[in-house]
Amino acid sequence: MGFLKNLFGGGSAKPEKRYYVFHVKCNRCGEVIEGRVDLDNDLSIDYEGDSTVYFVRKGLVGTNRCFQQIEVEMKFDSGHELIEKQVQGGTFVE
Ligand SMILES: [Zn+2]
C-alpha cells in the first residue's frame, strides 16, 4: 500500500493558501462585492509586542452605478489567520 501514499503526496505540509477571499455588502445599494487579499503581496508587516502581525487595507467599489467606496481593514497573524477585520461603507457577508 506504500505506493498509494506516495501518489497522494503523503506529506504533512499544508498547501499554502495564497488568497483570502471575502464579501462585503454595500451600505448604499446593497450590492455584494467580492474582495481578495493576496497574502503574498498585499500584507504590510507590523509588530505588536512579541508577535508579528500583518495588515491590509482595501478600497472596494461595486459594479453598480454607485460610487460608494467600501474601506476594508484586516489584520492577520503570522500564520496568515484572520484575527481582526473592520469595514466602512458596507458590512461583511459571511
Ligand atoms: Zn453601492
PDB file of N, CA and C and ligand atoms in Angstrom:
ATOM      1  N   MET A   1       0.819  -1.225   0.000  1.00  0.00           N
ATOM      2  CA  MET A   1       0.000   0.000   0.000  1.00  0.00           C
ATOM      3  C   MET A   1       0.847   1.267   0.000  1.00  0.00           C
ATOM      4  N   GLY A   2       2.152   1.075   0.080  1.00  0.00           N
ATOM      5  CA  GLY A   2       3.028   2.239   0.186  1.00  0.00           C
ATOM      6  C   GLY A   2       2.927   3.181  -0.996  1.00  0.00           C
ATOM      7  N   PHE A   3       2.706   2.598  -2.173  1.00  0.00           N
ATOM      8  CA  PHE A   3       2.720   3.462  -3.349  1.00  0.00           C
ATOM      9  C   PHE A   3       1.527   4.423  -3.358  1.00  0.00           C
ATOM     10  N   LEU A   4       0.392   3.997  -2.760  1.00  0.00           N
ATOM     11  CA  LEU A   4      -0.771   4.878  -2.707  1.00  0.00           C
ATOM     12  C   LEU A   4      -0.462   6.144  -1.924  1.00  0.00           C
ATOM     13  N   LYS A   5       0.211   5.944  -0.844  1.00  0.00           N
ATOM     14  CA  LYS A   5       0.590   7.072  -0.011  1.00  0.00           C
ATOM     15  C   LYS A   5       1.405   8.077  -0.823  1.00  0.00           C
ATOM     16  N   ASN A   6       2.335   7.521  -1.617  1.00  0.00           N
ATOM     17  CA  ASN A   6       3.168   8.394  -2.422  1.00  0.00           C
ATOM     18  C   ASN A   6       2.351   9.146  -3.469  1.00  0.00           C
ATOM     19  N   LEU A   7       1.370   8.428  -4.049  1.00  0.00           N
ATOM     20  CA  LEU A   7       0.531   9.048  -5.070  1.00  0.00           C
ATOM     21  C   LEU A   7      -0.160  10.302  -4.551  1.00  0.00           C
ATOM     22  N   PHE A   8      -0.638  10.214  -3.325  1.00  0.00           N
ATOM     23  CA  PHE A   8      -1.401  11.324  -2.789  1.00  0.00           C
ATOM     24  C   PHE A   8      -0.546  12.273  -1.960  1.00  0.00           C
ATOM     25  N   GLY A   9       0.715  12.231  -2.183  1.00  0.00           N
ATOM     26  CA  GLY A   9       1.590  13.182  -1.507  1.00  0.00           C
ATOM     27  C   GLY A   9       2.096  12.651  -0.194  1.00  0.00           C
ATOM     28  N   GLY A  10       1.183  12.353   0.713  1.00  0.00           N
ATOM     29  CA  GLY A  10       1.560  11.762   1.982  1.00  0.00           C
ATOM     30  C   GLY A  10       2.301  12.695   2.916  1.00  0.00           C
ATOM     31  N   GLY A  11       2.737  13.823   2.408  1.00  0.00           N
ATOM     32  CA  GLY A  11       3.464  14.757   3.255  1.00  0.00           C
ATOM     33  C   GLY A  11       2.552  15.415   4.266  1.00  0.00           C
ATOM     34  N   SER A  12       3.134  16.035   5.251  1.00  0.00           N
ATOM     35  CA  SER A  12       2.326  16.668   6.283  1.00  0.00           C
ATOM     36  C   SER A  12       2.179  18.171   6.031  1.00  0.00           C
ATOM     37  N   ALA A  13       2.860  18.672   5.028  1.00  0.00           N
ATOM     38  CA  ALA A  13       2.808  20.115   4.777  1.00  0.00           C
ATOM     39  C   ALA A  13       1.422  20.510   4.265  1.00  0.00           C
ATOM     40  N   LYS A  14       0.861  21.547   4.855  1.00  0.00           N
ATOM     41  CA  LYS A  14      -0.415  22.060   4.391  1.00  0.00           C
ATOM     42  C   LYS A  14      -0.191  22.854   3.117  1.00  0.00           C
ATOM     43  N   PRO A  15      -1.109  22.753   2.174  1.00  0.00           N
ATOM     44  CA  PRO A  15      -0.956  23.596   0.981  1.00  0.00           C
ATOM     45  C   PRO A  15      -1.088  25.070   1.378  1.00  0.00           C
ATOM     46  N   GLU A  16      -0.244  25.905   0.842  1.00  0.00           N
ATOM     47  CA  GLU A  16      -0.289  27.326   1.159  1.00  0.00           C
ATOM     48  C   GLU A  16      -1.522  27.955   0.525  1.00  0.00           C
ATOM     49  N   LYS A  17      -2.229  28.710   1.327  1.00  0.00           N
ATOM     50  CA  LYS A  17      -3.393  29.406   0.819  1.00  0.00           C
ATOM     51  C   LYS A  17      -2.944  30.796   0.406  1.00  0.00           C
ATOM     52  N   ARG A  18      -2.994  31.088  -0.865  1.00  0.00           N
ATOM     53  CA  ARG A  18      -2.443  32.335  -1.364  1.00  0.00           C
ATOM     54  C   ARG A  18      -3.391  33.517  -1.181  1.00  0.00           C
ATOM     55  N   TYR A  19      -4.689  33.274  -1.347  1.00  0.00           N
ATOM     56  CA  TYR A  19      -5.644  34.373  -1.297  1.00  0.00           C
ATOM     57  C   TYR A  19      -6.641  34.201  -0.166  1.00  0.00           C
ATOM     58  N   TYR A  20      -6.966  35.311   0.467  1.00  0.00           N
ATOM     59  CA  TYR A  20      -8.063  35.322   1.414  1.00  0.00           C
ATOM     60  C   TYR A  20      -9.218  36.039   0.727  1.00  0.00           C
ATOM     61  N   VAL A  21     -10.324  35.313   0.528  1.00  0.00           N
ATOM     62  CA  VAL A  21     -11.469  35.875  -0.197  1.00  0.00           C
ATOM     63  C   VAL A  21     -12.562  36.246   0.797  1.00  0.00           C
ATOM     64  N   PHE A  22     -13.159  37.416   0.598  1.00  0.00           N
ATOM     65  CA  PHE A  22     -14.232  37.852   1.491  1.00  0.00           C
ATOM     66  C   PHE A  22     -15.287  38.597   0.669  1.00  0.00           C
ATOM     67  N   HIS A  23     -16.432  38.808   1.289  1.00  0.00           N
ATOM     68  CA  HIS A  23     -17.508  39.525   0.611  1.00  0.00           C
ATOM     69  C   HIS A  23     -18.031  40.636   1.501  1.00  0.00           C
ATOM     70  N   VAL A  24     -18.292  41.781   0.905  1.00  0.00           N
ATOM     71  CA  VAL A  24     -18.907  42.885   1.631  1.00  0.00           C
ATOM     72  C   VAL A  24     -20.139  43.344   0.872  1.00  0.00           C
ATOM     73  N   LYS A  25     -21.101  43.840   1.645  1.00  0.00           N
ATOM     74  CA  LYS A  25     -22.332  44.340   1.051  1.00  0.00           C
ATOM     75  C   LYS A  25     -22.349  45.855   1.183  1.00  0.00           C
ATOM     76  N   CYS A  26     -22.561  46.522   0.069  1.00  0.00           N
ATOM     77  CA  CYS A  26     -22.553  47.980   0.048  1.00  0.00           C
ATOM     78  C   CYS A  26     -23.732  48.529   0.856  1.00  0.00           C
ATOM     79  N   ASN A  27     -23.439  49.518   1.717  1.00  0.00           N
ATOM     80  CA  ASN A  27     -24.493  50.123   2.538  1.00  0.00           C
ATOM     81  C   ASN A  27     -25.480  50.926   1.712  1.00  0.00           C
ATOM     82  N   ARG A  28     -25.067  51.408   0.568  1.00  0.00           N
ATOM     83  CA  ARG A  28     -25.942  52.277  -0.208  1.00  0.00           C
ATOM     84  C   ARG A  28     -26.850  51.513  -1.150  1.00  0.00           C
ATOM     85  N   CYS A  29     -26.281  50.588  -1.931  1.00  0.00           N
ATOM     86  CA  CYS A  29     -27.089  49.928  -2.947  1.00  0.00           C
ATOM     87  C   CYS A  29     -27.314  48.447  -2.662  1.00  0.00           C
ATOM     88  N   GLY A  30     -26.639  47.906  -1.676  1.00  0.00           N
ATOM     89  CA  GLY A  30     -26.863  46.516  -1.310  1.00  0.00           C
ATOM     90  C   GLY A  30     -26.106  45.509  -2.157  1.00  0.00           C
ATOM     91  N   GLU A  31     -25.310  45.991  -3.090  1.00  0.00           N
ATOM     92  CA  GLU A  31     -24.538  45.063  -3.914  1.00  0.00           C
ATOM     93  C   GLU A  31     -23.518  44.318  -3.055  1.00  0.00           C
ATOM     94  N   VAL A  32     -23.381  43.030  -3.339  1.00  0.00           N
ATOM     95  CA  VAL A  32     -22.365  42.238  -2.657  1.00  0.00           C
ATOM     96  C   VAL A  32     -21.122  42.198  -3.543  1.00  0.00           C
ATOM     97  N   ILE A  33     -20.019  42.635  -2.988  1.00  0.00           N
ATOM     98  CA  ILE A  33     -18.774  42.753  -3.742  1.00  0.00           C
ATOM     99  C   ILE A  33     -17.756  41.768  -3.166  1.00  0.00           C
ATOM    100  N   GLU A  34     -17.086  41.070  -4.070  1.00  0.00           N
ATOM    101  CA  GLU A  34     -16.054  40.145  -3.616  1.00  0.00           C
ATOM    102  C   GLU A  34     -14.710  40.856  -3.557  1.00  0.00           C
ATOM    103  N   GLY A  35     -14.031  40.651  -2.469  1.00  0.00           N
ATOM    104  CA  GLY A  35     -12.694  41.212  -2.316  1.00  0.00           C
ATOM    105  C   GLY A  35     -11.707  40.089  -2.090  1.00  0.00           C
ATOM    106  N   ARG A  36     -10.465  40.360  -2.422  1.00  0.00           N
ATOM    107  CA  ARG A  36      -9.462  39.318  -2.334  1.00  0.00           C
ATOM    108  C   ARG A  36      -8.181  39.911  -1.772  1.00  0.00           C
ATOM    109  N   VAL A  37      -7.629  39.256  -0.797  1.00  0.00           N
ATOM    110  CA  VAL A  37      -6.348  39.677  -0.263  1.00  0.00           C
ATOM    111  C   VAL A  37      -5.295  38.704  -0.758  1.00  0.00           C
ATOM    112  N   ASP A  38      -4.289  39.239  -1.423  1.00  0.00           N
ATOM    113  CA  ASP A  38      -3.160  38.430  -1.862  1.00  0.00           C
ATOM    114  C   ASP A  38      -2.188  38.349  -0.694  1.00  0.00           C
ATOM    115  N   LEU A  39      -2.168  37.185  -0.047  1.00  0.00           N
ATOM    116  CA  LEU A  39      -1.404  37.064   1.195  1.00  0.00           C
ATOM    117  C   LEU A  39       0.106  37.160   0.952  1.00  0.00           C
ATOM    118  N   ASP A  40       0.531  37.012  -0.296  1.00  0.00           N
ATOM    119  CA  ASP A  40       1.957  37.139  -0.600  1.00  0.00           C
ATOM    120  C   ASP A  40       2.372  38.578  -0.879  1.00  0.00           C
ATOM    121  N   ASN A  41       1.445  39.384  -1.371  1.00  0.00           N
ATOM    122  CA  ASN A  41       1.835  40.720  -1.826  1.00  0.00           C
ATOM    123  C   ASN A  41       1.138  41.889  -1.142  1.00  0.00           C
ATOM    124  N   ASP A  42      -0.053  41.661  -0.600  1.00  0.00           N
ATOM    125  CA  ASP A  42      -0.834  42.792  -0.099  1.00  0.00           C
ATOM    126  C   ASP A  42      -0.548  43.146   1.353  1.00  0.00           C
ATOM    127  N   LEU A  43       0.103  42.277   2.071  1.00  0.00           N
ATOM    128  CA  LEU A  43       0.208  42.474   3.512  1.00  0.00           C
ATOM    129  C   LEU A  43       1.393  43.360   3.896  1.00  0.00           C
ATOM    130  N   SER A  44       1.148  44.209   4.880  1.00  0.00           N
ATOM    131  CA  SER A  44       2.227  45.005   5.462  1.00  0.00           C
ATOM    132  C   SER A  44       2.524  44.455   6.848  1.00  0.00           C
ATOM    133  N   ILE A  45       3.792  44.263   7.108  1.00  0.00           N
ATOM    134  CA  ILE A  45       4.169  43.648   8.375  1.00  0.00           C
ATOM    135  C   ILE A  45       4.171  44.693   9.492  1.00  0.00           C
ATOM    136  N   ASP A  46       3.813  44.244  10.680  1.00  0.00           N
ATOM    137  CA  ASP A  46       3.859  45.120  11.844  1.00  0.00           C
ATOM    138  C   ASP A  46       4.160  44.259  13.069  1.00  0.00           C
ATOM    139  N   TYR A  47       4.598  44.890  14.132  1.00  0.00           N
ATOM    140  CA  TYR A  47       4.943  44.127  15.335  1.00  0.00           C
ATOM    141  C   TYR A  47       4.127  44.633  16.509  1.00  0.00           C
ATOM    142  N   GLU A  48       3.509  43.689  17.212  1.00  0.00           N
ATOM    143  CA  GLU A  48       2.758  44.035  18.412  1.00  0.00           C
ATOM    144  C   GLU A  48       3.381  43.287  19.561  1.00  0.00           C
ATOM    145  N   GLY A  49       4.209  43.968  20.311  1.00  0.00           N
ATOM    146  CA  GLY A  49       4.913  43.287  21.380  1.00  0.00           C
ATOM    147  C   GLY A  49       5.826  42.231  20.794  1.00  0.00           C
ATOM    148  N   ASP A  50       5.624  40.986  21.190  1.00  0.00           N
ATOM    149  CA  ASP A  50       6.467  39.893  20.715  1.00  0.00           C
ATOM    150  C   ASP A  50       5.942  39.259  19.439  1.00  0.00           C
ATOM    151  N   SER A  51       4.737  39.621  19.038  1.00  0.00           N
ATOM    152  CA  SER A  51       4.158  38.903  17.911  1.00  0.00           C
ATOM    153  C   SER A  51       4.189  39.739  16.636  1.00  0.00           C
ATOM    154  N   THR A  52       4.277  39.046  15.541  1.00  0.00           N
ATOM    155  CA  THR A  52       4.280  39.659  14.221  1.00  0.00           C
ATOM    156  C   THR A  52       2.864  39.595  13.668  1.00  0.00           C
ATOM    157  N   VAL A  53       2.376  40.693  13.175  1.00  0.00           N
ATOM    158  CA  VAL A  53       1.050  40.710  12.557  1.00  0.00           C
ATOM    159  C   VAL A  53       1.161  41.347  11.179  1.00  0.00           C
ATOM    160  N   TYR A  54       0.140  41.129  10.391  1.00  0.00           N
ATOM    161  CA  TYR A  54       0.113  41.674   9.038  1.00  0.00           C
ATOM    162  C   TYR A  54      -1.167  42.473   8.842  1.00  0.00           C
ATOM    163  N   PHE A  55      -1.016  43.619   8.232  1.00  0.00           N
ATOM    164  CA  PHE A  55      -2.150  44.489   7.953  1.00  0.00           C
ATOM    165  C   PHE A  55      -2.422  44.563   6.468  1.00  0.00           C
ATOM    166  N   VAL A  56      -3.686  44.756   6.139  1.00  0.00           N
ATOM    167  CA  VAL A  56      -4.015  45.076   4.755  1.00  0.00           C
ATOM    168  C   VAL A  56      -5.196  46.043   4.768  1.00  0.00           C
ATOM    169  N   ARG A  57      -5.169  46.973   3.823  1.00  0.00           N
ATOM    170  CA  ARG A  57      -6.270  47.921   3.664  1.00  0.00           C
ATOM    171  C   ARG A  57      -6.694  47.882   2.211  1.00  0.00           C
ATOM    172  N   LYS A  58      -8.007  47.750   2.004  1.00  0.00           N
ATOM    173  CA  LYS A  58      -8.524  47.633   0.638  1.00  0.00           C
ATOM    174  C   LYS A  58      -9.662  48.609   0.442  1.00  0.00           C
ATOM    175  N   GLY A  59      -9.725  49.206  -0.729  1.00  0.00           N
ATOM    176  CA  GLY A  59     -10.864  50.012  -1.117  1.00  0.00           C
ATOM    177  C   GLY A  59     -11.613  49.292  -2.223  1.00  0.00           C
ATOM    178  N   LEU A  60     -12.896  49.045  -2.003  1.00  0.00           N
ATOM    179  CA  LEU A  60     -13.679  48.309  -2.994  1.00  0.00           C
ATOM    180  C   LEU A  60     -14.802  49.189  -3.527  1.00  0.00           C
ATOM    181  N   VAL A  61     -15.026  49.085  -4.815  1.00  0.00           N
ATOM    182  CA  VAL A  61     -16.145  49.784  -5.440  1.00  0.00           C
ATOM    183  C   VAL A  61     -16.907  48.766  -6.268  1.00  0.00           C
ATOM    184  N   GLY A  62     -18.219  48.795  -6.169  1.00  0.00           N
ATOM    185  CA  GLY A  62     -19.039  47.817  -6.881  1.00  0.00           C
ATOM    186  C   GLY A  62     -19.159  48.144  -8.360  1.00  0.00           C
ATOM    187  N   THR A  63     -19.895  47.297  -9.045  1.00  0.00           N
ATOM    188  CA  THR A  63     -20.070  47.497 -10.480  1.00  0.00           C
ATOM    189  C   THR A  63     -21.384  48.198 -10.800  1.00  0.00           C
ATOM    190  N   ASN A  64     -22.246  48.388  -9.798  1.00  0.00           N
ATOM    191  CA  ASN A  64     -23.465  49.173  -9.996  1.00  0.00           C
ATOM    192  C   ASN A  64     -23.108  50.639 -10.200  1.00  0.00           C
ATOM    193  N   ARG A  65     -24.104  51.441 -10.541  1.00  0.00           N
ATOM    194  CA  ARG A  65     -23.862  52.879 -10.656  1.00  0.00           C
ATOM    195  C   ARG A  65     -23.931  53.490  -9.276  1.00  0.00           C
ATOM    196  N   CYS A  66     -23.001  53.113  -8.490  1.00  0.00           N
ATOM    197  CA  CYS A  66     -22.965  53.547  -7.110  1.00  0.00           C
ATOM    198  C   CYS A  66     -21.505  53.793  -6.816  1.00  0.00           C
ATOM    199  N   PHE A  67     -21.224  54.969  -6.320  1.00  0.00           N
ATOM    200  CA  PHE A  67     -19.816  55.311  -6.156  1.00  0.00           C
ATOM    201  C   PHE A  67     -19.364  55.245  -4.710  1.00  0.00           C
ATOM    202  N   GLN A  68     -20.151  54.559  -3.950  1.00  0.00           N
ATOM    203  CA  GLN A  68     -19.768  54.342  -2.564  1.00  0.00           C
ATOM    204  C   GLN A  68     -18.484  53.517  -2.531  1.00  0.00           C
ATOM    205  N   GLN A  69     -17.476  54.052  -1.875  1.00  0.00           N
ATOM    206  CA  GLN A  69     -16.242  53.286  -1.704  1.00  0.00           C
ATOM    207  C   GLN A  69     -16.319  52.557  -0.368  1.00  0.00           C
ATOM    208  N   ILE A  70     -16.030  51.290  -0.395  1.00  0.00           N
ATOM    209  CA  ILE A  70     -16.055  50.497   0.826  1.00  0.00           C
ATOM    210  C   ILE A  70     -14.616  50.250   1.270  1.00  0.00           C
ATOM    211  N   GLU A  71     -14.323  50.677   2.476  1.00  0.00           N
ATOM    212  CA  GLU A  71     -12.962  50.556   3.011  1.00  0.00           C
ATOM    213  C   GLU A  71     -12.885  49.371   3.963  1.00  0.00           C
ATOM    214  N   VAL A  72     -11.983  48.464   3.676  1.00  0.00           N
ATOM    215  CA  VAL A  72     -11.830  47.273   4.499  1.00  0.00           C
ATOM    216  C   VAL A  72     -10.425  47.262   5.092  1.00  0.00           C
ATOM    217  N   GLU A  73     -10.360  46.976   6.368  1.00  0.00           N
ATOM    218  CA  GLU A  73      -9.057  46.807   7.017  1.00  0.00           C
ATOM    219  C   GLU A  73      -9.034  45.464   7.708  1.00  0.00           C
ATOM    220  N   MET A  74      -7.973  44.713   7.497  1.00  0.00           N
ATOM    221  CA  MET A  74      -7.871  43.383   8.107  1.00  0.00           C
ATOM    222  C   MET A  74      -6.513  43.196   8.730  1.00  0.00           C
ATOM    223  N   LYS A  75      -6.511  42.352   9.737  1.00  0.00           N
ATOM    224  CA  LYS A  75      -5.260  42.026  10.417  1.00  0.00           C
ATOM    225  C   LYS A  75      -5.121  40.513  10.455  1.00  0.00           C
ATOM    226  N   PHE A  76      -3.944  40.028  10.103  1.00  0.00           N
ATOM    227  CA  PHE A  76      -3.664  38.594  10.101  1.00  0.00           C
ATOM    228  C   PHE A  76      -2.520  38.308  11.062  1.00  0.00           C
ATOM    229  N   ASP A  77      -2.516  37.107  11.636  1.00  0.00           N
ATOM    230  CA  ASP A  77      -1.382  36.731  12.469  1.00  0.00           C
ATOM    231  C   ASP A  77      -0.268  36.162  11.594  1.00  0.00           C
ATOM    232  N   SER A  78       0.816  35.742  12.224  1.00  0.00           N
ATOM    233  CA  SER A  78       1.981  35.308  11.446  1.00  0.00           C
ATOM    234  C   SER A  78       1.697  34.055  10.631  1.00  0.00           C
ATOM    235  N   GLY A  79       0.638  33.313  10.980  1.00  0.00           N
ATOM    236  CA  GLY A  79       0.251  32.147  10.192  1.00  0.00           C
ATOM    237  C   GLY A  79      -0.802  32.469   9.156  1.00  0.00           C
ATOM    238  N   HIS A  80      -1.015  33.777   8.900  1.00  0.00           N
ATOM    239  CA  HIS A  80      -1.983  34.246   7.911  1.00  0.00           C
ATOM    240  C   HIS A  80      -3.419  33.894   8.282  1.00  0.00           C
ATOM    241  N   GLU A  81      -3.677  33.754   9.570  1.00  0.00           N
ATOM    242  CA  GLU A  81      -5.059  33.576  10.015  1.00  0.00           C
ATOM    243  C   GLU A  81      -5.626  34.949  10.338  1.00  0.00           C
ATOM    244  N   LEU A  82      -6.854  35.193   9.886  1.00  0.00           N
ATOM    245  CA  LEU A  82      -7.503  36.475  10.136  1.00  0.00           C
ATOM    246  C   LEU A  82      -7.784  36.631  11.623  1.00  0.00           C
ATOM    247  N   ILE A  83      -7.357  37.759  12.200  1.00  0.00           N
ATOM    248  CA  ILE A  83      -7.625  37.956  13.621  1.00  0.00           C
ATOM    249  C   ILE A  83      -8.482  39.190  13.877  1.00  0.00           C
ATOM    250  N   GLU A  84      -8.586  40.076  12.904  1.00  0.00           N
ATOM    251  CA  GLU A  84      -9.380  41.275  13.115  1.00  0.00           C
ATOM    252  C   GLU A  84      -9.821  41.817  11.764  1.00  0.00           C
ATOM    253  N   LYS A  85     -11.072  42.334  11.705  1.00  0.00           N
ATOM    254  CA  LYS A  85     -11.492  42.966  10.453  1.00  0.00           C
ATOM    255  C   LYS A  85     -12.447  44.098  10.745  1.00  0.00           C
ATOM    256  N   GLN A  86     -12.364  45.123   9.908  1.00  0.00           N
ATOM    257  CA  GLN A  86     -13.217  46.294  10.045  1.00  0.00           C
ATOM    258  C   GLN A  86     -13.649  46.722   8.658  1.00  0.00           C
ATOM    259  N   VAL A  87     -14.843  47.289   8.580  1.00  0.00           N
ATOM    260  CA  VAL A  87     -15.320  47.757   7.282  1.00  0.00           C
ATOM    261  C   VAL A  87     -16.057  49.078   7.469  1.00  0.00           C
ATOM    262  N   GLN A  88     -15.902  49.972   6.491  1.00  0.00           N
ATOM    263  CA  GLN A  88     -16.634  51.235   6.483  1.00  0.00           C
ATOM    264  C   GLN A  88     -17.351  51.349   5.147  1.00  0.00           C
ATOM    265  N   GLY A  89     -18.615  51.721   5.193  1.00  0.00           N
ATOM    266  CA  GLY A  89     -19.383  51.888   3.961  1.00  0.00           C
ATOM    267  C   GLY A  89     -20.125  50.626   3.553  1.00  0.00           C
ATOM    268  N   GLY A  90     -19.929  49.576   4.307  1.00  0.00           N
ATOM    269  CA  GLY A  90     -20.605  48.321   3.993  1.00  0.00           C
ATOM    270  C   GLY A  90     -20.534  47.375   5.194  1.00  0.00           C
ATOM    271  N   THR A  91     -21.011  46.167   4.982  1.00  0.00           N
ATOM    272  CA  THR A  91     -20.929  45.161   6.044  1.00  0.00           C
ATOM    273  C   THR A  91     -20.374  43.878   5.459  1.00  0.00           C
ATOM    274  N   PHE A  92     -19.724  43.096   6.299  1.00  0.00           N
ATOM    275  CA  PHE A  92     -19.204  41.814   5.852  1.00  0.00           C
ATOM    276  C   PHE A  92     -20.343  40.813   5.667  1.00  0.00           C
ATOM    277  N   VAL A  93     -20.268  40.043   4.616  1.00  0.00           N
ATOM    278  CA  VAL A  93     -21.211  38.958   4.360  1.00  0.00           C
ATOM    279  C   VAL A  93     -20.455  37.663   4.575  1.00  0.00           C
ATOM    280  N   GLU A  94     -20.974  36.815   5.429  1.00  0.00           N
ATOM    281  CA  GLU A  94     -20.256  35.552   5.710  1.00  0.00           C
ATOM    282  C   GLU A  94     -20.615  34.501   4.678  1.00  0.00           C
TER     283      GLU A  94
HETATM  284 ZN    ZN B   1     -23.156  50.534  -3.740  1.00  0.00          ZN
END
